[in-house]
Coordinates of C-alpha atoms in Angstrom, one line a residue:
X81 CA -16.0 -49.2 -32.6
X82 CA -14.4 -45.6 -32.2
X83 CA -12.4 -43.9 -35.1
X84 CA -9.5 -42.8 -32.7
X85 CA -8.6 -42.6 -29.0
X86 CA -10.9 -39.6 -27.3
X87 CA -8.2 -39.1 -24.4
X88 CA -4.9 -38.6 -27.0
X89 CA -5.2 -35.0 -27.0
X90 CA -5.4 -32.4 -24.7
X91 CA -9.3 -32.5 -23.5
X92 CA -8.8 -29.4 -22.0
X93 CA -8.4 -27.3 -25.2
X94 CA -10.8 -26.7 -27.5
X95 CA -10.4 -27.1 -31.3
X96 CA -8.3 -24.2 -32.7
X97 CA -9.9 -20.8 -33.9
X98 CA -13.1 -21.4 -30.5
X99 CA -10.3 -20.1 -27.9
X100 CA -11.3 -16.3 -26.7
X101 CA -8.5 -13.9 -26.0
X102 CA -8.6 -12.3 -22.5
X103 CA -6.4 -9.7 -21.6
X104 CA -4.4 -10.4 -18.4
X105 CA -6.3 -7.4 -16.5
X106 CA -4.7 -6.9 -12.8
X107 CA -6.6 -9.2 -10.2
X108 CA -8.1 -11.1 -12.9
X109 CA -7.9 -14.6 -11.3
X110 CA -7.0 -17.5 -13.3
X111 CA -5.4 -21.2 -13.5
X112 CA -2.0 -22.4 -15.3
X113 CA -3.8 -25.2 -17.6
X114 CA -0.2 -27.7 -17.4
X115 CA 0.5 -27.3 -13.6
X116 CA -2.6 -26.2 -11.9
X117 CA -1.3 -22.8 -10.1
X118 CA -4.0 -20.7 -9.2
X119 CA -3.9 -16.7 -9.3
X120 CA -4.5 -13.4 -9.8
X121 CA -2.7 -11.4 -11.9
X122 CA -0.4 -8.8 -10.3
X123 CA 2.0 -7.7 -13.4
X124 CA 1.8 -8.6 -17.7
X125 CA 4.2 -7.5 -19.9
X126 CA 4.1 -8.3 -24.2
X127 CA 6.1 -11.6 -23.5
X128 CA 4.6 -13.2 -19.7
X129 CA 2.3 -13.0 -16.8
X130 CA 3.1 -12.7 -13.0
X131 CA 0.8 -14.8 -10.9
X132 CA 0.3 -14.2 -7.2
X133 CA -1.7 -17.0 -5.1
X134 CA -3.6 -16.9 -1.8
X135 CA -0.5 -17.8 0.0
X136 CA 1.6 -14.6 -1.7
X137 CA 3.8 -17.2 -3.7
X138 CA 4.6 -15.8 -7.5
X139 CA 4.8 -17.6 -10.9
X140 CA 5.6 -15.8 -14.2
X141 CA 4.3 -17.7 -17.3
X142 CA 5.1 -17.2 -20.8
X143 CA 1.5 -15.9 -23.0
X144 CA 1.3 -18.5 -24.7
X145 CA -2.3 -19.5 -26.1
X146 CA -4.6 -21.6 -24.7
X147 CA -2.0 -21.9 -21.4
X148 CA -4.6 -20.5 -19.0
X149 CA -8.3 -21.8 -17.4
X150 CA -10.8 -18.6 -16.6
X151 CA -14.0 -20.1 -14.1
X152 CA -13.1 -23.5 -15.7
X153 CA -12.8 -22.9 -19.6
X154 CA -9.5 -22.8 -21.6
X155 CA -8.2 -18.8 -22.5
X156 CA -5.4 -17.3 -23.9
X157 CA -4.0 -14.3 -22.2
X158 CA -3.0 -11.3 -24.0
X159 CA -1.4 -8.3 -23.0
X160 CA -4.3 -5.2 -22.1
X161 CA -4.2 -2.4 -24.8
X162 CA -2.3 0.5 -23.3
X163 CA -4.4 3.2 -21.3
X164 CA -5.0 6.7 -23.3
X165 CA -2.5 8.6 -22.1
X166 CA -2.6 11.6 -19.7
X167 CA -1.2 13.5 -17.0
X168 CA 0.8 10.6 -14.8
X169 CA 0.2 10.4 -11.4
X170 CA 2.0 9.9 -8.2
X171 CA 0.8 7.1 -6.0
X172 CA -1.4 9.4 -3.8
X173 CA -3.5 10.4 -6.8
X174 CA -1.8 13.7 -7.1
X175 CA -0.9 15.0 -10.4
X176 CA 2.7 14.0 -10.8
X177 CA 5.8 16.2 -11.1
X178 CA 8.1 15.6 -14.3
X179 CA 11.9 15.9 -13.5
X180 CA 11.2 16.7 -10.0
X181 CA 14.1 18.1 -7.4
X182 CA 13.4 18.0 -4.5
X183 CA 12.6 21.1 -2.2
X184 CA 15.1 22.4 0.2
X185 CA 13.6 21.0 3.5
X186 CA 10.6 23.0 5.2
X187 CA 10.9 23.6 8.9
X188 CA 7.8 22.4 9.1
X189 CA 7.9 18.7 9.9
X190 CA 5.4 15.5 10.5
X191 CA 6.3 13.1 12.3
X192 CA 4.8 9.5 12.9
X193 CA 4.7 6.5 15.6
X194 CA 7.1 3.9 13.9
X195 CA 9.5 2.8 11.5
X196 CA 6.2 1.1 9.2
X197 CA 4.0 4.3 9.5
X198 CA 7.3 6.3 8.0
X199 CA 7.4 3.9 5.4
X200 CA 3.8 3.4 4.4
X201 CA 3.6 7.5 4.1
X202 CA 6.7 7.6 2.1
X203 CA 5.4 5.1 -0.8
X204 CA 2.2 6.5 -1.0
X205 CA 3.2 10.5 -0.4
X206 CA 6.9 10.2 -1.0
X207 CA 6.5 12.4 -3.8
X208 CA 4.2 14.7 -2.7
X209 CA 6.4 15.6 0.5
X210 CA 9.2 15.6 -1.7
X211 CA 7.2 18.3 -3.9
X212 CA 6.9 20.5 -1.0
X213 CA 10.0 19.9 0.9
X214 CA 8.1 18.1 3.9
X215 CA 10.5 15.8 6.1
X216 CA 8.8 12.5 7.3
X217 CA 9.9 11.9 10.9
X218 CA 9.1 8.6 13.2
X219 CA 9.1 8.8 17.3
X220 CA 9.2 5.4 18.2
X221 CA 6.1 5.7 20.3
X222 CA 4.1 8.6 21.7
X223 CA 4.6 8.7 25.0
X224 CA 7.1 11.5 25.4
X225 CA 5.0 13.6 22.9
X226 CA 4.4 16.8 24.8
X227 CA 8.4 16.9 25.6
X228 CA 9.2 15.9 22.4
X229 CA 6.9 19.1 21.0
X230 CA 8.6 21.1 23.6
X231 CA 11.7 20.6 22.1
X232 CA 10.3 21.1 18.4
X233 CA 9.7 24.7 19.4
X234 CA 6.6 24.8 16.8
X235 CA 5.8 28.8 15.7
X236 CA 5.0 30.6 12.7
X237 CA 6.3 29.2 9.6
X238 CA 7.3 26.0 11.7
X239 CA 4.6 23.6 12.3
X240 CA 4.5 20.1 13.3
X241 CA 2.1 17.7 11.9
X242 CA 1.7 14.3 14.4
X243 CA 0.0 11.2 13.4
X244 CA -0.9 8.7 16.2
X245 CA -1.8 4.7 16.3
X246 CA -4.9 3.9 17.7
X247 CA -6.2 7.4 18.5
X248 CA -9.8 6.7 19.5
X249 CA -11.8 7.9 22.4
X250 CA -10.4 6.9 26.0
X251 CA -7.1 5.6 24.3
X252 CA -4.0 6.1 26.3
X253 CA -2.8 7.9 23.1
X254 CA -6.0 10.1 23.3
X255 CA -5.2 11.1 26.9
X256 CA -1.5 12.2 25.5
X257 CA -2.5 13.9 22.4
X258 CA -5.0 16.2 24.7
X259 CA -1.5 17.4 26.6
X260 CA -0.7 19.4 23.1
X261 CA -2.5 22.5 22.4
X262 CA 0.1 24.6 20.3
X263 CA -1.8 26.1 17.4
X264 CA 1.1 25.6 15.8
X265 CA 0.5 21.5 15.9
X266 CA -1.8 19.3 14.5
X267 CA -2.4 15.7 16.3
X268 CA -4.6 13.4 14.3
X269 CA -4.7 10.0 14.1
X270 CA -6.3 6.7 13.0
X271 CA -8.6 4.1 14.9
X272 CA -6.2 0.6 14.1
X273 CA -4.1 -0.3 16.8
X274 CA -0.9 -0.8 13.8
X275 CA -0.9 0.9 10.4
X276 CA -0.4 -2.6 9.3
X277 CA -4.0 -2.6 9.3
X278 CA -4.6 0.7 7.3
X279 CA -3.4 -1.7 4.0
X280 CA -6.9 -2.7 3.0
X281 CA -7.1 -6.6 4.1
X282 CA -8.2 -7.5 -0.8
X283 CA -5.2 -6.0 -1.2
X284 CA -3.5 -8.8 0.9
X285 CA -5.9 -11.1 -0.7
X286 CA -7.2 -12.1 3.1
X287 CA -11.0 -11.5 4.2
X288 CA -9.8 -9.1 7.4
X289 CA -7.6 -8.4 9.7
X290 CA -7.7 -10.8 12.6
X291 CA -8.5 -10.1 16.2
X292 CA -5.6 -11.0 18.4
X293 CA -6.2 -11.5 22.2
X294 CA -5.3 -9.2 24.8
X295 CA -1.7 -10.2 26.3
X296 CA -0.4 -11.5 22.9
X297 CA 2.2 -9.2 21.0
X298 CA 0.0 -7.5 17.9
X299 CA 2.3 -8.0 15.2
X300 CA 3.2 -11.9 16.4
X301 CA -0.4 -13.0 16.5
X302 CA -1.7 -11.6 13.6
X303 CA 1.3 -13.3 11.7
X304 CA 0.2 -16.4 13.8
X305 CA -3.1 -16.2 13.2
X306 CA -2.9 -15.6 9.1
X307 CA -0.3 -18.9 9.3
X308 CA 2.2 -17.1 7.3
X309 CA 5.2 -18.7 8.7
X310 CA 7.8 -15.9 8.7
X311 CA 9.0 -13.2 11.3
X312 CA 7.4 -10.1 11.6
X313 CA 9.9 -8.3 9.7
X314 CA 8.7 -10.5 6.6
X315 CA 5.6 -9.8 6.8
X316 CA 5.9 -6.0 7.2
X317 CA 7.6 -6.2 3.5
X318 CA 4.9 -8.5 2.0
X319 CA 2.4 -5.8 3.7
X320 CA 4.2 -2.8 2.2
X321 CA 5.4 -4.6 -1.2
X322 CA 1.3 -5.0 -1.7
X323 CA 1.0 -1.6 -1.8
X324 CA 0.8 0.2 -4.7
X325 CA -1.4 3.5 -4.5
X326 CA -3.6 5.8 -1.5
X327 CA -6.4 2.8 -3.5
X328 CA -4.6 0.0 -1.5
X329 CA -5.1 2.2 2.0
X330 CA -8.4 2.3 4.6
X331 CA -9.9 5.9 3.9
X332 CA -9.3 6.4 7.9
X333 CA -5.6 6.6 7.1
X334 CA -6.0 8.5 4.3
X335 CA -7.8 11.5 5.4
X336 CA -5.4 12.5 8.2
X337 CA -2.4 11.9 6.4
X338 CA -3.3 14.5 3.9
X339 CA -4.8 16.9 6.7
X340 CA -0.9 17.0 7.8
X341 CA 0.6 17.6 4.5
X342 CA -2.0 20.7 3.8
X343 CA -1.3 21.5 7.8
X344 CA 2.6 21.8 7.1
X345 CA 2.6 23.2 3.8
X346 CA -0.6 25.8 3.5
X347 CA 0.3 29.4 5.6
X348 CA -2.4 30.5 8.2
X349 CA -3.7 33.5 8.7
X350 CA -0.8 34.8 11.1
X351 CA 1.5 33.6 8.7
X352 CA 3.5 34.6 5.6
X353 CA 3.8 32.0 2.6
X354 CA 7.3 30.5 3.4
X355 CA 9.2 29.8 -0.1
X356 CA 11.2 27.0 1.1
X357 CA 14.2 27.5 -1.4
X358 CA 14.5 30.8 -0.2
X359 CA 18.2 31.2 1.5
X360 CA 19.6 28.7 -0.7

């Protein structure tokens, strides 16, 4: 009664010439027709696509044509047409600086909580700082911070910039960050109790951060409670290896970073612009 079998070929794909080209846009989320791996795209290059899943797992596939399912119909993927090309920028949204060297270290410095805050403010201002010869420093904690600004000996032409965790109203870090009142230093700081939570939860393809009960160790439960299976250490680089630009960061951990930088960099009025080469 039938002409030929209706299953012998590949019901999934359409007769040739009705298969639409889609280029393999970051984020865009699709499906591996053969095996079924689900995800959004996180890299494309002329010859294969990087897949990421929910679970952070990644799978590069060849661009081949109709290899792919978008919302349930076949596609190929095709690399995006190039951007017009203009000035580059750094990962802060700073115009970026060709052949840089960096400065000859200011005496200004800013230093931060923890090894992860140093870290997050060196991918995403790395070359900024580097631009104006700002160190990055971490403390390890605030609670020494009024000896430890002591011992700075801020003044003219040497200011220290602080950034503090979970610096919200009748925080025990509030109640140390009112002991500093140099001119000459700027506390500021960000509501999360980790920076960990300044990395925009999209970006870590999860719906949000989750709350972790009093009594259990911040970093442990929100691992726990994400079921990621892997120490904290892990996790901190699949945090940090999501980031890319200041896009991928919480606008509350945004706006005092760069307070800081223009803190330690921009001369007030009882000072003299610094030249930070000068003496070399």
């Amino acid at each position: 009664m039938y002409e030929r079998d209706v299953l012998a070929q590949d019901w999934r794909r359409p007769r040739r010439g009705t298969i639409p080209q889609v280029p393999a846009e970051l984020d865009l989320v699709v499906e591996d027709a053969d095996g079924g791996f689900c995800g959004a795209v996180v890299a494309c290059d002329k010859e294969a696509v990087t897949l990421e899943d929910r679970f952070g797992r990644r799978r590069v596939f060849p661009l081949e044509p109709a290899a792919f399912l978008l919302e349930g119909k076949v596609v190929t993927l095709v690399r995006p047409a190039a951007a017009p090309r203009g000035p580059r920028r750094s990962a802060s949204g700073s115009i970026a600086v060709e052949g840089l060297r960096a400065q000859v270290a200011r005496e200004s410095r800013i230093y931060v909580e923890g090894v992860h805050d140093a870290a997050l403010v060196e991918k995403v201002w790395g070359h900024d700082l580097r631009v104006e010869g700002v160190v990055v420093e971490y403390l390890e904690g605030v609670d020494h911070l009024p000896s430890i600004v002591e011992e700075f000996a801020p003044g003219p032409g040497r200011r220290l910039g602080v950034l503090v965790d979970h610096l919200v109203p009748g925080s025990k870090e509030s109640r140390i960050a009112a002991q500093v009142s140099s001119p000459h230093v700027l506390v500021v700081g960000h509501p999360f109790v980790d920076v960990w939570q300044a990395v925009r939860p999209q970006v870590l393809r999860i719906p949000a951060w989750p709350s972790v009960p009093r009594g259990v160790p911040w970093k442990e439960g929100v691992v726990a409670a994400l079921g990621w299976n892997v120490e904290t250490g892990e996790a901190w680089r699949r945090i940090l290896g999501s980031v890319t630009t200041y896009a991928d960061l919480e606008p509350d951990l945004l706006g005092p970073v760069e307070e800081l930088i223009d803190f330690v960099t921009i001369p007030g009025e009882d000072e003299q612009a610094v030249d930070p080469r000068e003496g070399t």
